[in-house]
Amino acid sequence: MRTSGLAELEAVMAVARHRSFRAAATELGVSTSALSHQVAALEARIGVRLFNRTTRSVSLSEAGTQFVASIAPALSTIQTALDDAGTFRDTPSGTLRINTSVGAAHQVMPLLFEFSARYPDVKLDLVTEGRLIDIVVDGFDAGIRLMEIVPQDMIAVPFGDRQRFAVVGSPAYFARHPPPRTPADLREHQCIRSRMPSGAIYQWEFERHGEMLRVDGRGSITLDDASLMLRAARAGVGLAYLTEWNVRDDLAAGTLVRVLEAWTPPLDGLALYYPGRRHVPAALRALIDVIRERADAERAPAPRKGRGRA
């Protein structure tokens, strides 16, 4: 039996990550049929089925689960060697896979545009999802999340403004309901509830003068997407608890009104994070440099204007 090629092994790993031949083919930049042929050829050569396939789903077989667990460390070592060799290039290149949330992605896009303009040989693959995943297991080079939820075993590079949440409602809603003065008053209001990726209902968090509160407001609508919560708040359905970034345009336009501002202190901002136990690819190091340059520029004091002569 001839030795299996690296492309076939990468194909298996991609399908195992995505549980989909189509998504894996997109990641690898090949056609679905070509990817399927690579996997089938490898299965035929080793004499076992690695995936259970139906018209609707793809899952690892028992043999496939063991096979993937066995080859993953070796492929990681090979990728590290390729990355090490790539550091001798004058310009970073390759694909940089980043996992983040939708909200964080919107905030970080200007920085990523700047990075792409500076390093056109790097392909950015940005995947957004609400749940916090293990970026190593799922094959990502880095993640971007709020600093407070970055896993403790990761190296974090903070950047961006500090974040605050805002409780908002439409003028039409407040024409029917008096604004709440304290979080306890939310018991008398309709709250647009938020379902987290885990399925749990998010409790609104407040703090003032060292007093911390969590409120599970009542409401007739539960949503799992910030943009839908924003639409519901604009429509006067109830009060929403969203980041300032989500609501700043509406607050400026007057389509939403903020309440309980004194109870929502600032939180840490975003952070790019990555595993410290692995080699850092040249492309990721370049992105870290761009982030730090932006952070240094934002911290630098504005130049003082000279006084004109009377």
Short mmCIF file of C-alpha atoms in Angstrom, two decimals, residues 93-291:
data_model
loop_
_atom_site.label_atom_id
_atom_site.label_comp_id
_atom_site.label_asym_id
_atom_site.label_seq_id
_atom_site.Cartn_x
_atom_site.Cartn_y
_atom_site.Cartn_z
CA SER A 93 1.53 34.54 3.26
CA GLY A 94 -0.87 31.63 3.53
CA THR A 95 -4.32 31.41 5.10
CA LEU A 96 -5.14 32.86 8.51
CA ARG A 97 -8.28 31.30 10.04
CA ILE A 98 -9.99 33.36 12.75
CA ASN A 99 -13.07 32.52 14.80
CA THR A 100 -15.18 35.30 16.29
CA SER A 101 -18.72 36.45 17.02
CA VAL A 102 -20.85 38.46 14.59
CA GLY A 103 -20.76 41.55 16.80
CA ALA A 104 -16.99 41.41 17.24
CA ALA A 105 -16.54 40.84 13.50
CA HIS A 106 -18.36 44.07 12.66
CA GLN A 107 -16.11 45.99 15.02
CA VAL A 108 -12.86 44.44 13.81
CA MET A 109 -13.49 44.66 10.05
CA PRO A 110 -11.74 48.05 9.56
CA LEU A 111 -8.61 46.62 11.18
CA LEU A 112 -8.77 43.49 9.01
CA PHE A 113 -9.19 45.65 5.89
CA GLU A 114 -6.04 47.51 6.87
CA PHE A 115 -4.22 44.22 7.42
CA SER A 116 -5.31 42.83 4.02
CA ALA A 117 -4.14 45.98 2.24
CA ARG A 118 -0.75 45.70 3.92
CA TYR A 119 -0.37 41.92 3.40
CA PRO A 120 -2.17 40.96 0.17
CA ASP A 121 -0.51 37.51 0.11
CA VAL A 122 -2.39 36.49 3.27
CA LYS A 123 -5.86 35.00 2.84
CA LEU A 124 -8.17 35.82 5.75
CA ASP A 125 -10.80 33.18 6.58
CA LEU A 126 -13.16 34.69 9.18
CA VAL A 127 -15.79 32.39 10.71
CA THR A 128 -18.51 33.88 12.94
CA GLU A 129 -20.57 32.00 15.49
CA GLY A 130 -22.10 32.74 18.86
CA ARG A 131 -20.69 29.83 20.84
CA LEU A 132 -17.18 29.91 22.25
CA ILE A 133 -15.24 27.05 20.67
CA ASP A 134 -11.85 25.41 21.15
CA ILE A 135 -9.91 27.11 18.37
CA VAL A 136 -7.15 24.48 18.44
CA VAL A 137 -9.49 21.51 18.05
CA ASP A 138 -11.49 23.24 15.31
CA GLY A 139 -8.43 24.24 13.31
CA PHE A 140 -8.29 28.03 13.81
CA ASP A 141 -5.14 30.09 14.16
CA ALA A 142 -6.75 32.64 16.48
CA GLY A 143 -9.99 33.90 17.94
CA ILE A 144 -11.43 37.37 18.64
CA ARG A 145 -13.82 37.79 21.59
CA LEU A 146 -14.49 40.06 24.54
CA MET A 147 -11.45 40.00 26.80
CA GLU A 148 -13.47 38.75 29.76
CA ILE A 149 -14.41 35.47 28.04
CA VAL A 150 -11.03 34.61 26.47
CA PRO A 151 -9.94 31.16 27.78
CA GLN A 152 -7.28 31.47 30.46
CA ASP A 153 -4.85 29.12 28.72
CA MET A 154 -4.62 31.44 25.69
CA ILE A 155 -2.32 34.38 24.97
CA ALA A 156 -4.51 37.49 24.59
CA VAL A 157 -3.76 40.73 22.73
CA PRO A 158 -6.30 43.35 23.87
CA PHE A 159 -7.39 46.10 21.49
CA GLY A 160 -10.22 48.50 20.79
CA ASP A 161 -12.39 50.60 23.05
CA ARG A 162 -13.84 49.29 26.28
CA GLN A 163 -17.35 47.92 25.84
CA ARG A 164 -20.59 48.89 27.59
CA PHE A 165 -24.05 47.44 27.44
CA ALA A 166 -27.10 49.64 27.07
CA VAL A 167 -30.75 49.13 27.98
CA VAL A 168 -32.80 50.74 25.21
CA GLY A 169 -36.39 51.15 24.11
CA SER A 170 -38.22 53.09 21.42
CA PRO A 171 -39.94 56.44 22.04
CA ALA A 172 -43.25 54.71 21.27
CA TYR A 173 -42.56 52.14 23.99
CA PHE A 174 -41.78 54.84 26.56
CA ALA A 175 -44.94 56.70 25.58
CA ARG A 176 -46.79 53.69 27.05
CA HIS A 177 -44.42 52.82 29.93
CA PRO A 178 -42.52 55.01 32.41
CA PRO A 179 -38.72 54.61 32.10
CA PRO A 180 -37.20 52.29 34.73
CA ARG A 181 -35.14 54.07 37.39
CA THR A 182 -33.44 50.96 38.80
CA PRO A 183 -32.94 47.41 37.51
CA ALA A 184 -35.68 46.26 39.91
CA ASP A 185 -38.17 48.33 37.89
CA LEU A 186 -37.63 45.99 34.93
CA ARG A 187 -40.15 43.65 36.56
CA GLU A 188 -42.82 46.05 35.31
CA HIS A 189 -41.51 46.08 31.74
CA GLN A 190 -41.48 43.86 28.67
CA CYS A 191 -37.90 42.69 28.11
CA ILE A 192 -36.65 41.24 24.84
CA ARG A 193 -34.95 38.14 26.19
CA SER A 194 -31.67 36.80 24.81
CA ARG A 195 -30.91 33.12 24.31
CA MET A 196 -27.21 32.22 24.45
CA PRO A 197 -25.62 29.61 22.14
CA SER A 198 -25.79 27.11 25.03
CA GLY A 199 -29.58 27.49 25.09
CA ALA A 200 -29.63 29.30 28.44
CA ILE A 201 -31.39 32.65 28.78
CA TYR A 202 -28.95 35.48 29.35
CA GLN A 203 -29.51 37.46 32.54
CA TRP A 204 -28.96 41.19 32.20
CA GLU A 205 -26.00 42.32 34.31
CA PHE A 206 -25.85 45.60 36.22
CA GLU A 207 -23.43 47.23 38.65
CA ARG A 208 -23.44 50.50 40.61
CA HIS A 209 -21.36 51.59 43.60
CA GLY A 210 -20.12 48.01 44.05
CA GLU A 211 -23.63 46.54 43.96
CA MET A 212 -23.98 43.84 41.30
CA LEU A 213 -27.32 42.56 40.03
CA ARG A 214 -28.52 40.01 37.50
CA VAL A 215 -32.02 40.39 36.11
CA ASP A 216 -33.99 37.75 34.23
CA GLY A 217 -36.65 40.07 32.83
CA ARG A 218 -40.04 38.86 31.75
CA GLY A 219 -41.00 39.16 28.12
CA SER A 220 -43.00 37.53 25.37
CA ILE A 221 -40.16 37.35 22.81
CA THR A 222 -36.86 35.49 23.09
CA LEU A 223 -34.24 35.95 20.35
CA ASP A 224 -30.69 34.75 19.71
CA ASP A 225 -29.42 37.45 17.35
CA ALA A 226 -28.51 41.04 18.20
CA SER A 227 -29.83 42.44 14.92
CA LEU A 228 -33.24 40.86 15.57
CA MET A 229 -33.29 42.26 19.11
CA LEU A 230 -32.51 45.68 17.66
CA ARG A 231 -35.42 45.42 15.22
CA ALA A 232 -37.76 44.36 18.00
CA ALA A 233 -36.69 47.29 20.18
CA ARG A 234 -37.20 49.75 17.31
CA ALA A 235 -40.68 48.31 16.78
CA GLY A 236 -41.60 49.07 20.39
CA VAL A 237 -41.90 45.41 21.43
CA GLY A 238 -39.93 45.99 24.64
CA LEU A 239 -36.58 46.87 26.14
CA ALA A 240 -33.36 45.38 24.77
CA TYR A 241 -29.96 44.85 26.40
CA LEU A 242 -27.32 45.34 23.70
CA THR A 243 -23.78 46.66 23.34
CA GLU A 244 -23.29 50.36 22.72
CA TRP A 245 -21.80 49.46 19.35
CA ASN A 246 -25.13 47.89 18.30
CA VAL A 247 -27.27 50.86 19.33
CA ARG A 248 -25.09 53.94 18.88
CA ASP A 249 -26.58 54.95 15.52
CA ASP A 250 -30.14 54.58 16.86
CA LEU A 251 -29.31 56.60 19.96
CA ALA A 252 -27.82 59.36 17.80
CA ALA A 253 -30.88 59.35 15.53
CA GLY A 254 -33.36 59.24 18.41
CA THR A 255 -35.01 56.03 17.24
CA LEU A 256 -34.01 54.44 20.57
CA VAL A 257 -33.76 55.91 24.05
CA ARG A 258 -31.28 54.71 26.66
CA VAL A 259 -32.16 54.07 30.31
CA LEU A 260 -30.30 52.80 33.39
CA GLU A 261 -27.02 54.14 32.01
CA ALA A 262 -25.56 54.60 35.50
CA TRP A 263 -26.00 50.87 36.08
CA THR A 264 -23.94 49.71 33.07
CA PRO A 265 -20.23 50.37 33.74
CA PRO A 266 -17.62 49.74 31.02
CA LEU A 267 -16.18 46.28 30.45
CA ASP A 268 -12.88 45.25 28.88
CA GLY A 269 -12.79 45.47 25.09
CA LEU A 270 -11.95 42.87 22.48
CA ALA A 271 -8.87 40.67 22.35
CA LEU A 272 -7.25 38.53 19.72
CA TYR A 273 -6.15 35.28 21.32
CA TYR A 274 -4.12 32.25 20.28
CA PRO A 275 -2.52 29.17 21.89
CA GLY A 276 0.88 29.82 23.40
CA ARG A 277 2.06 26.25 23.11
CA ARG A 278 2.13 26.34 19.31
CA HIS A 279 4.39 28.07 16.82
CA VAL A 280 2.95 31.44 15.82
CA PRO A 281 2.62 31.65 12.01
CA ALA A 282 4.19 34.65 10.31
CA ALA A 283 0.77 35.88 9.14
CA LEU A 284 -0.58 35.83 12.70
CA ARG A 285 2.49 37.66 13.99
CA ALA A 286 1.90 40.30 11.34
CA LEU A 287 -1.74 40.71 12.42
CA ILE A 288 -0.64 41.04 16.05
CA ASP A 289 1.77 43.79 14.98
CA VAL A 290 -1.04 45.66 13.19
CA ILE A 291 -3.27 45.37 16.27
#
